Amino acid sequence: MVAHILQLKLRLLGNGFKRSTGQLVAVIIGGLYALGMVVLLSGASWATAEQNPFPGQLTIIIGSAVVLGWAVIPPLLTGVDLTLEPARFVHFGIDTKVLAPALVLAGFISVPAVLTFLGLLGASMMWRLDPAVLALALVSAVATAIMAVLVCQYLTIMATALRSKRRFRELTFALLFMLLVSLGPLLSSVFAAAESIADWINPISAVLAYTPLGAFAALPGALATGNMAQLALCAVLGVVYLVGLYLLLVRATGAATVAPPAQQRAATARGLGFFKLLPATPTGAVAARSLTYWFKDPRYALSILMVPMLPLIFWFAGRQSGEYTMMFALGPLIGILMGFAISADVSYDNTAFALHVLTGVSGKADRAGRVMACFAIGIIPLLLAATLPAILSDQLWRLPSDLGLSLAAFLVSLGVSSVVSARYTYAVPLPGENPMKTPPGNGLRVALTQMGTMGFMAVLLIPVVIPAVISWTTQSQVAGFIALGIGLLLGVGMLIGGVHLGGKWFDRRQPELMQAVMINR
């Protein structure tokens, strides 16, 4: 039975590559790229073996990073290969003592698993100068890869029920997105605080060596330094971790093969939400619907999450260089990003765009409602970003110019986006999909459209930028108030013009827009 299930997994894996020629070509190109990276890693480990001052610590960090990556990314975001998902065997009545180990072994038959094994084996080449240590490093690399795959399988089974819940997916996406965005500044701060690489690599690796992440990876370094006590302790801990994880995985897999997944209850709506707060007009209805999406659709969360992350990134960058000038760019940057977010509003609607077509909502009401929702979401963060840097740095003379440029950037981007979204649509992640997913096709057209839109916004802001720059260079409040006045007039004018022109295009192009969003292009 075990051999039969493994053969089934191999056949399903092969048939998946034959599904389409394009998919096969993409897999081949991606596999060759990944294999090339593995070869480069192996070559670098081999070439730098004599000059590497921290082979033991580096091995622990690499192994721990691999196990942690397998433990976090597939279970919480992408999932693993579910062609032999345990729940699919509920109706076959196969003995769990046989089926569970077979499914565990089948989890190792995948392209990422093979690349992980090869990558860790290639990284072990840094121990090539000592044959005995190299042999142990190869064994520990295999054990680390097994640990990584088993951790991924176990957490995936345990998170299957949670991943089916929308709120769990949104929360994990938000947390991981914020972690990825802030990872660079955090690491740069750690490296800058340490006087040498040994100040951070030694304590981190010393802790990871006794955890499931790096227990096996610590063995080569312990043998190379002659620390037999650490070698024995890490070996015992690694075996205990691995055996315990395997038993937990077999138990969880067996339970999943005899019990169907819990039934999900449909969400219950309470009250009218934003529809109760806004006017009972076409514009108010569109604004209420858009606000609902801003708070509940994770695809819009990308725009919202960047608002608190940008100050953090700029603050870390300023702390490294001692210059916090970039903080003054927060207002205009947030204004452009928030206003540009509605350029994909029609594309995000997908089939729900039929509501706007069938109910006969005018283009002007549609454009104005979407602008109202984005303005309500973005105005408070924009005002804080435009005023707090000048207040905290005791440069109050900057307030008029910073406020004028920020408001102009927000209003102009809203007006331009109102026109662009009525004229151009492009492929976006569908409702319920991973917001970070990149849909295939028309990538060049999307990039050119977005670059052209951003460039057009920058050109329109030139009349405000000129007096603002004069105010900054001369510390003139008069020039700052001129920038504020021009910014308000230009922004309001562009917003009204954008809603009017975008509404006209919307009325003329409703059939084309409906066709484009239905096929997501």
Coordinates of C-alpha atoms in Angstrom, one line a residue:
M1 CA 0.0 0.0 0.0
V2 CA 2.8 2.4 0.8
A3 CA 4.5 1.8 -2.5
H4 CA 1.2 2.2 -4.3
I5 CA 0.5 5.6 -2.7
L6 CA 4.1 6.8 -3.6
Q7 CA 3.6 5.7 -7.2
L8 CA 0.2 7.5 -7.2
K9 CA 1.9 10.7 -6.0
L10 CA 4.6 10.4 -8.6
R11 CA 2.0 9.9 -11.3
L12 CA -0.1 12.8 -10.1
L13 CA 3.0 15.0 -10.1
G14 CA 3.9 14.0 -13.6
N15 CA 0.4 14.5 -14.9
G16 CA 0.3 18.0 -13.4
F17 CA 3.2 19.0 -15.6
K18 CA 1.4 17.7 -18.7
R19 CA -1.7 19.8 -18.0
S20 CA -0.6 22.6 -20.3
T21 CA 2.4 23.4 -22.4
G22 CA 2.7 26.8 -20.9
Q23 CA 2.7 25.4 -17.4
L24 CA 5.3 22.9 -18.3
V25 CA 7.5 25.5 -19.8
A26 CA 7.1 27.7 -16.7
V27 CA 7.9 24.8 -14.4
I28 CA 11.0 24.0 -16.4
I29 CA 12.2 27.6 -16.4
G30 CA 11.5 28.0 -12.7
G31 CA 13.2 24.6 -11.9
L32 CA 16.3 25.5 -13.9
Y33 CA 16.5 28.9 -12.2
A34 CA 16.1 27.3 -8.7
L35 CA 18.6 24.6 -9.6
G36 CA 21.0 27.3 -10.8
M37 CA 20.7 29.1 -7.5
V38 CA 21.5 25.8 -5.7
V39 CA 24.6 25.3 -7.9
L40 CA 25.7 28.9 -7.1
L41 CA 25.2 28.3 -3.4
S42 CA 27.2 25.1 -3.5
G43 CA 29.9 26.7 -5.5
A44 CA 30.1 29.6 -3.1
S45 CA 30.2 27.3 -0.1
W46 CA 33.0 25.3 -1.7
A47 CA 35.1 28.4 -2.8
T48 CA 34.8 30.2 0.5
A49 CA 35.5 27.2 2.7
E50 CA 39.1 28.4 3.5
Q51 CA 38.1 32.0 4.2
N52 CA 34.9 31.4 6.1
P53 CA 35.5 32.4 9.8
F54 CA 32.0 31.3 11.0
P55 CA 31.2 28.0 9.3
G56 CA 29.5 26.5 12.4
Q57 CA 27.3 29.6 13.1
L58 CA 26.5 30.1 9.4
T59 CA 25.4 26.4 9.1
I60 CA 23.0 26.8 12.1
I61 CA 21.5 30.0 10.7
I62 CA 21.0 28.6 7.2
G63 CA 19.4 25.4 8.6
S64 CA 17.2 27.3 11.0
A65 CA 16.0 29.7 8.2
V66 CA 15.1 26.8 6.0
V67 CA 13.0 25.1 8.7
L68 CA 11.4 28.3 9.7
G69 CA 10.5 29.1 6.1
W70 CA 8.9 25.8 5.6
A71 CA 7.0 26.2 8.9
V72 CA 5.6 29.6 8.1
I73 CA 5.1 30.3 4.4
P74 CA 3.4 27.2 3.0
P75 CA 1.0 26.4 6.0
L76 CA -0.2 30.0 6.4
L77 CA -0.1 31.4 2.9
T78 CA 0.3 29.2 -0.1
G79 CA -0.3 25.7 1.3
V80 CA 1.5 22.6 0.2
D81 CA 0.8 20.1 -2.6
L82 CA -2.7 18.8 -1.7
T83 CA -3.0 16.1 -4.4
L84 CA -2.9 13.5 -1.6
E85 CA -4.6 15.5 1.1
P86 CA -5.4 13.2 4.1
A87 CA -9.1 14.3 4.1
R88 CA -9.5 12.9 0.6
F89 CA -9.1 9.4 2.0
V90 CA -11.9 9.6 4.5
H91 CA -14.2 7.3 2.3
F92 CA -11.7 4.6 1.5
G93 CA -11.4 2.8 4.9
I94 CA -7.7 2.2 4.7
D95 CA -6.0 1.3 7.9
T96 CA -4.5 4.5 9.3
K97 CA -1.4 2.6 10.5
V98 CA -0.5 2.1 6.9
L99 CA -2.0 5.1 5.3
A100 CA -0.6 7.8 7.6
P101 CA 3.1 6.8 7.1
A102 CA 2.5 6.5 3.4
L103 CA 1.1 10.0 3.2
V104 CA 4.0 11.4 5.3
L105 CA 6.5 9.8 2.9
A106 CA 4.5 11.1 -0.1
G107 CA 5.0 14.7 1.2
F108 CA 8.7 14.4 0.3
I109 CA 7.8 13.9 -3.4
S110 CA 7.7 17.5 -4.6
V111 CA 9.9 20.0 -6.4
P112 CA 10.4 22.3 -3.4
A113 CA 11.4 19.4 -1.2
V114 CA 14.0 18.1 -3.7
L115 CA 15.4 21.6 -4.1
T116 CA 15.6 22.0 -0.3
F117 CA 17.5 18.8 0.1
L118 CA 19.9 19.8 -2.7
G119 CA 20.4 23.3 -1.3
L120 CA 21.2 22.1 2.2
L121 CA 23.6 19.5 0.8
G122 CA 25.3 22.2 -1.3
A123 CA 25.7 24.5 1.7
S124 CA 27.5 21.7 3.5
M125 CA 30.4 22.1 1.1
M126 CA 31.8 24.8 3.4
W127 CA 33.1 21.8 5.5
R128 CA 35.0 20.2 2.6
L129 CA 38.4 20.8 4.3
D130 CA 37.7 18.1 6.9
P131 CA 36.3 14.9 5.5
A132 CA 34.8 13.7 8.8
V133 CA 33.0 16.9 9.5
L134 CA 31.8 17.0 5.8
A135 CA 30.3 13.6 6.2
L136 CA 28.5 14.6 9.4
A137 CA 27.4 17.9 7.7
L138 CA 25.8 16.0 4.8
V139 CA 23.9 13.8 7.2
S140 CA 22.8 16.7 9.3
A141 CA 21.7 18.5 6.1
V142 CA 19.4 15.6 5.2
A143 CA 18.0 15.5 8.8
T144 CA 17.4 19.3 8.7
A145 CA 15.5 19.0 5.4
I146 CA 13.4 16.1 6.8
M147 CA 12.6 18.2 9.8
A148 CA 11.6 21.1 7.6
V149 CA 9.2 19.1 5.4
L150 CA 7.7 17.3 8.4
V151 CA 7.1 20.6 10.2
C152 CA 5.4 21.9 7.1
Q153 CA 3.2 18.9 6.8
Y154 CA 2.1 18.9 10.4
L155 CA 1.4 22.6 10.6
T156 CA -0.5 22.5 7.2
I157 CA -2.8 19.7 8.6
M158 CA -3.4 21.6 11.8
A159 CA -4.0 24.9 10.0
T160 CA -6.3 23.5 7.3
A161 CA -9.4 24.3 9.2
L162 CA -8.1 27.7 10.1
R163 CA -7.0 28.5 6.6
S164 CA -10.5 27.9 5.3
K165 CA -11.6 30.9 7.5
R166 CA -11.3 34.2 5.8
R167 CA -10.4 36.2 8.9
F168 CA -7.5 33.8 9.7
R169 CA -6.1 34.2 6.1
E170 CA -6.4 38.0 6.3
L171 CA -4.7 38.2 9.7
T172 CA -1.8 35.9 8.8
F173 CA -1.3 37.8 5.5
A174 CA -1.3 41.2 7.3
L175 CA 1.2 40.0 9.9
L176 CA 3.5 38.4 7.4
F177 CA 3.3 41.3 5.1
M178 CA 4.3 43.7 7.9
L179 CA 7.1 41.4 8.9
L180 CA 8.5 41.2 5.4
V181 CA 8.3 45.0 4.9
S182 CA 10.0 45.7 8.3
L183 CA 12.5 42.9 8.1
G184 CA 15.1 44.9 6.2
P185 CA 15.1 47.9 8.6
L186 CA 15.1 45.6 11.6
L187 CA 18.1 43.6 10.3
S188 CA 20.0 46.7 9.3
S189 CA 19.5 48.1 12.8
V190 CA 20.8 44.9 14.4
F191 CA 23.8 44.8 12.1
A192 CA 24.5 48.5 12.8
A193 CA 24.3 48.1 16.5
A194 CA 26.8 45.3 16.5
E195 CA 30.4 46.3 16.2
S196 CA 31.3 43.1 14.3
I197 CA 29.5 40.1 12.8
A198 CA 30.5 38.0 15.8
D199 CA 28.4 40.3 18.0
W200 CA 25.1 39.0 16.5
I201 CA 25.9 35.8 14.8
N202 CA 27.4 34.0 17.8
P203 CA 24.5 34.6 20.3
I204 CA 21.8 33.9 17.7
S205 CA 23.4 30.7 16.6
A206 CA 24.0 29.6 20.2
V207 CA 20.3 29.8 21.0
L208 CA 19.1 28.2 17.7
A209 CA 21.4 25.2 18.2
Y210 CA 19.2 23.8 20.9
T211 CA 15.9 24.4 19.2
P212 CA 14.1 22.2 16.6
L213 CA 15.2 24.7 14.0
G214 CA 18.9 24.3 14.3
A215 CA 19.6 21.2 16.5
F216 CA 20.8 19.0 13.6
A217 CA 22.6 22.0 11.9
A218 CA 24.7 22.5 15.0
L219 CA 26.4 19.1 14.7
P220 CA 29.1 19.9 12.2
G221 CA 30.3 22.9 14.1
A222 CA 30.4 21.0 17.4
L223 CA 32.5 18.3 15.9
A224 CA 34.8 20.8 14.2
T225 CA 35.5 22.6 17.5
G226 CA 35.8 19.4 19.4
N227 CA 32.9 20.2 21.7
M228 CA 31.7 16.6 22.3
A229 CA 29.2 17.6 25.0
Q230 CA 27.4 20.0 22.6
L231 CA 27.6 17.4 19.8
A232 CA 25.9 14.7 22.0
L233 CA 23.3 17.1 23.4
C234 CA 22.3 18.5 20.0
A235 CA 22.2 15.0 18.5
V236 CA 19.9 13.7 21.2
L237 CA 17.7 16.8 21.0
G238 CA 17.5 16.6 17.2
V239 CA 16.5 12.9 17.4
V240 CA 13.9 13.6 20.1
Y241 CA 12.5 16.6 18.1
L242 CA 12.4 14.6 14.9
V243 CA 10.8 11.4 16.3
G244 CA 8.3 13.4 18.3
L245 CA 7.3 15.5 15.3
Y246 CA 6.9 12.3 13.2
L247 CA 4.7 10.7 15.8
L248 CA 2.6 13.9 16.0
L249 CA 2.3 14.0 12.2
V250 CA 1.3 10.4 11.9
R251 CA -1.3 10.9 14.5
A252 CA -2.7 14.1 12.9
T253 CA -2.6 12.5 9.4
G254 CA -4.5 9.4 10.7
A255 CA -7.1 11.6 12.4
A256 CA -7.6 13.6 9.2
T257 CA -8.2 10.4 7.2
V258 CA -11.1 9.3 9.4
A259 CA -12.8 12.6 10.3
P260 CA -14.2 15.0 7.7
P261 CA -13.3 18.6 8.0
A262 CA -15.5 20.8 10.1
Q263 CA -18.4 22.5 8.3
Q264 CA -18.0 26.2 7.9
R265 CA -21.0 28.3 8.8
A266 CA -22.0 31.2 6.6
A267 CA -21.3 34.6 8.0
T268 CA -24.4 36.5 9.3
A269 CA -24.9 40.1 8.5
R270 CA -26.0 42.5 11.3
G271 CA -27.5 45.8 10.4
L272 CA -26.8 47.9 7.3
G273 CA -23.2 48.9 8.1
F274 CA -22.0 51.9 6.2
F275 CA -25.3 52.0 4.2
K276 CA -27.0 53.2 7.3
L277 CA -24.5 56.0 7.9
L278 CA -24.3 57.5 4.3
P279 CA -27.0 59.2 2.3
A280 CA -29.6 57.1 0.5
T281 CA -28.4 58.3 -2.9
P282 CA -26.5 56.6 -5.8
T283 CA -23.3 58.3 -4.7
G284 CA -23.8 57.4 -1.1
A285 CA -24.6 53.7 -2.0
V286 CA -21.4 53.4 -4.0
A287 CA -19.4 55.0 -1.2
A288 CA -20.9 52.7 1.4
R289 CA -20.1 49.6 -0.8
S290 CA -16.6 50.9 -1.4
L291 CA -16.0 51.5 2.4
T292 CA -17.2 48.0 3.1
Y293 CA -14.6 46.7 0.7
W294 CA -11.9 48.9 2.2
F295 CA -12.5 47.3 5.6
K296 CA -13.2 43.7 4.6
D297 CA -11.3 43.0 1.3
P298 CA -7.7 42.0 2.0
R299 CA -6.6 43.3 -1.4
Y300 CA -7.3 46.8 -0.2
A301 CA -5.3 46.1 2.9
L302 CA -2.1 46.5 0.9
S303 CA -2.8 50.2 0.6
I304 CA -3.7 50.6 4.2
L305 CA -0.8 48.5 5.6
M306 CA 1.7 50.6 3.8
V307 CA 0.5 53.7 5.6
P308 CA 1.9 52.7 9.1
M309 CA 4.9 50.9 7.6
L310 CA 6.3 53.9 5.6
P311 CA 7.0 56.0 8.7
L312 CA 8.7 53.0 10.4
I313 CA 10.9 52.3 7.3
F314 CA 11.9 56.0 7.0
W315 CA 12.6 56.2 10.7
F316 CA 14.9 53.2 10.6
A317 CA 16.6 54.6 7.5
G318 CA 17.1 58.0 9.2
R319 CA 18.4 56.3 12.4
Q320 CA 21.1 54.6 10.3
S321 CA 22.2 57.8 8.5
G322 CA 21.4 60.4 11.1
E323 CA 19.3 62.3 8.6
Y324 CA 15.5 62.2 8.9
T325 CA 14.7 64.3 5.8
M326 CA 12.7 61.5 4.2
M327 CA 10.1 61.8 7.0
F328 CA 9.0 65.1 5.3
A329 CA 8.1 63.1 2.2
L330 CA 5.6 60.9 4.0
G331 CA 2.6 63.2 3.3
P332 CA 2.9 63.5 -0.5
L333 CA 3.9 59.8 -0.8
I334 CA 1.0 58.5 1.3
G335 CA -1.3 60.9 -0.7
I336 CA -0.2 59.5 -4.0
L337 CA -0.4 55.8 -2.9
M338 CA -3.8 56.2 -1.3
G339 CA -5.2 58.0 -4.3
F340 CA -3.7 55.6 -6.8
A341 CA -5.3 52.7 -4.9
I342 CA -8.7 53.3 -6.5
S343 CA -7.2 53.0 -10.0
A344 CA -7.9 49.3 -9.7
D345 CA -11.4 49.6 -8.1
V346 CA -13.3 48.5 -11.2
S347 CA -10.9 45.6 -11.7
Y348 CA -11.3 44.5 -8.0
D349 CA -15.1 44.5 -8.4
N350 CA -15.0 41.5 -10.8
T351 CA -18.5 40.1 -11.2
A352 CA -19.9 42.5 -8.6
F353 CA -19.4 45.3 -11.2
A354 CA -22.8 44.1 -12.6
L355 CA -24.5 45.9 -9.7
H356 CA -23.3 49.2 -11.1
V357 CA -24.4 48.3 -14.6
L358 CA -27.8 46.7 -13.9
T359 CA -29.0 49.4 -11.4
G360 CA -28.2 52.2 -13.9
V361 CA -25.8 54.1 -11.6
S362 CA -24.4 57.1 -13.5
G363 CA -20.7 57.4 -14.1
K364 CA -20.5 60.6 -12.1
A365 CA -22.1 58.9 -9.0
D366 CA -19.9 55.9 -9.4
R367 CA -16.7 58.0 -9.6
A368 CA -17.8 60.3 -6.7
G369 CA -18.8 57.4 -4.4
R370 CA -15.4 55.6 -4.8
V371 CA -13.6 58.9 -4.2
M372 CA -15.6 59.6 -1.1
A373 CA -14.7 56.2 0.4
C374 CA -11.0 56.5 -0.3
F375 CA -11.0 60.1 1.0
A376 CA -12.6 59.1 4.2
I377 CA -10.0 56.3 4.7
G378 CA -7.0 58.4 3.8
I379 CA -7.5 61.9 5.0
I380 CA -6.6 61.4 8.7
P381 CA -3.4 59.5 8.0
L382 CA -2.5 62.0 5.3
L383 CA -2.9 65.0 7.7
L384 CA -0.9 63.3 10.4
A385 CA 1.9 62.5 7.9
A386 CA 1.9 66.0 6.6
T387 CA 2.0 67.8 9.9
L388 CA 3.7 65.6 12.5
P389 CA 7.3 65.7 11.0
A390 CA 7.3 69.5 11.0
I391 CA 5.8 69.7 14.5
L392 CA 8.1 67.1 16.0
S393 CA 11.2 68.6 14.4
D394 CA 10.2 72.1 15.6
Q395 CA 10.1 73.5 12.0
L396 CA 6.6 74.9 12.0
W397 CA 7.4 77.2 9.0
R398 CA 7.2 74.0 6.9
L399 CA 3.6 73.3 7.8
P400 CA 1.9 75.2 4.9
S401 CA 4.1 73.9 2.2
D402 CA 4.1 70.3 3.5
L403 CA 0.3 70.4 3.9
G404 CA -0.3 71.9 0.5
L405 CA 1.9 69.4 -1.4
S406 CA 0.4 66.5 0.5
L407 CA -3.3 67.5 -0.1
A408 CA -2.5 68.3 -3.7
A409 CA -0.9 64.9 -4.2
F410 CA -3.9 63.1 -2.6
L411 CA -6.6 65.1 -4.5
V412 CA -4.8 65.0 -7.9
S413 CA -4.2 61.2 -7.6
L414 CA -7.9 60.7 -6.8
G415 CA -8.9 62.7 -9.8
V416 CA -6.5 60.9 -12.2
S417 CA -7.4 57.5 -10.8
S418 CA -11.1 58.3 -11.4
V419 CA -10.3 58.7 -15.0
V420 CA -7.8 55.9 -15.4
S421 CA -10.1 53.3 -13.7
A422 CA -12.9 54.1 -16.1
R423 CA -10.6 53.7 -19.1
Y424 CA -8.1 50.9 -18.2
T425 CA -8.6 47.6 -16.4
Y426 CA -6.1 44.9 -15.8
A427 CA -5.8 41.5 -14.2
V428 CA -5.8 41.5 -10.4
P429 CA -6.1 38.8 -7.7
L430 CA -9.7 37.5 -7.7
P431 CA -11.9 37.9 -4.6
G432 CA -10.7 35.4 -2.0
E433 CA -7.3 34.8 -3.5
N434 CA -3.9 35.7 -2.1
P435 CA -3.6 39.5 -2.4
M436 CA 0.1 39.0 -3.3
K437 CA -0.7 36.8 -6.2
T438 CA 0.4 38.0 -9.6
P439 CA -2.1 37.0 -12.3
P440 CA -0.6 35.9 -15.5
G441 CA -0.9 37.9 -18.7
N442 CA -0.7 41.6 -19.8
G443 CA 2.1 42.3 -17.4
L444 CA 3.8 44.8 -19.7
R445 CA 0.6 46.7 -20.4
V446 CA -0.2 46.9 -16.6
A447 CA 3.3 48.2 -15.9
L448 CA 3.2 50.8 -18.6
T449 CA -0.3 51.9 -17.5
Q450 CA 0.8 52.3 -13.9
M451 CA 4.1 54.0 -14.8
G452 CA 2.2 56.4 -17.1
T453 CA -0.3 57.2 -14.5
M454 CA 2.3 58.0 -11.9
G455 CA 4.3 60.1 -14.3
F456 CA 1.2 62.1 -15.2
M457 CA 0.5 62.7 -11.6
A458 CA 4.1 64.0 -11.0
V459 CA 3.8 66.4 -14.0
L460 CA 0.5 67.8 -12.7
L461 CA 2.0 68.5 -9.3
I462 CA 4.8 70.7 -10.7
P463 CA 2.9 74.0 -10.0
V464 CA 2.8 73.0 -6.3
V465 CA 6.3 71.6 -6.1
I466 CA 7.9 74.8 -7.3
P467 CA 6.7 77.1 -4.4
A468 CA 7.1 74.3 -1.9
V469 CA 10.8 73.9 -2.9
I470 CA 11.2 77.7 -2.6
S471 CA 9.7 77.6 0.9
W472 CA 12.0 74.7 2.0
T473 CA 15.2 76.3 0.7
T474 CA 14.4 79.8 2.0
Q475 CA 12.3 78.9 5.0
S476 CA 9.7 81.2 3.7
Q477 CA 6.2 80.9 5.1
V478 CA 4.8 83.1 2.4
A479 CA 6.0 80.7 -0.3
G480 CA 4.5 77.9 1.9
F481 CA 1.1 79.5 1.9
I482 CA 1.3 80.0 -1.8
A483 CA 2.0 76.3 -2.2
L484 CA -0.9 75.5 0.1
G485 CA -3.3 77.8 -1.9
I486 CA -2.1 76.4 -5.3
G487 CA -2.3 72.9 -4.0
L488 CA -5.9 73.2 -2.8
L489 CA -7.0 74.9 -6.0
L490 CA -5.2 72.5 -8.2
G491 CA -6.3 69.4 -6.2
V492 CA -9.9 70.3 -6.0
G493 CA -10.0 71.3 -9.7
M494 CA -8.3 68.1 -10.8
L495 CA -10.6 66.0 -8.5
I496 CA -13.8 67.6 -9.9
G497 CA -12.5 67.3 -13.5
G498 CA -11.5 63.7 -12.9
V499 CA -14.8 62.7 -11.5
H500 CA -16.6 64.5 -14.4
L501 CA -14.4 63.1 -17.2
G502 CA -14.2 59.7 -15.6
G503 CA -18.0 59.6 -15.2
K504 CA -18.4 60.3 -19.0
W505 CA -16.0 57.6 -19.9
F506 CA -17.7 55.2 -17.5
D507 CA -21.1 55.8 -19.1
R508 CA -19.7 55.2 -22.6
R509 CA -17.6 52.2 -21.7
Q510 CA -19.9 50.2 -19.4
P511 CA -20.2 47.2 -21.8
E512 CA -16.4 47.1 -22.4
L513 CA -15.7 47.4 -18.6
M514 CA -18.1 44.7 -17.8
Q515 CA -16.5 42.4 -20.3
A516 CA -13.0 43.1 -19.1
V517 CA -13.7 42.6 -15.4
M518 CA -15.7 39.4 -16.1
I519 CA -12.6 37.7 -17.7
N520 CA -10.2 39.6 -15.4
R521 CA -8.0 41.4 -17.9

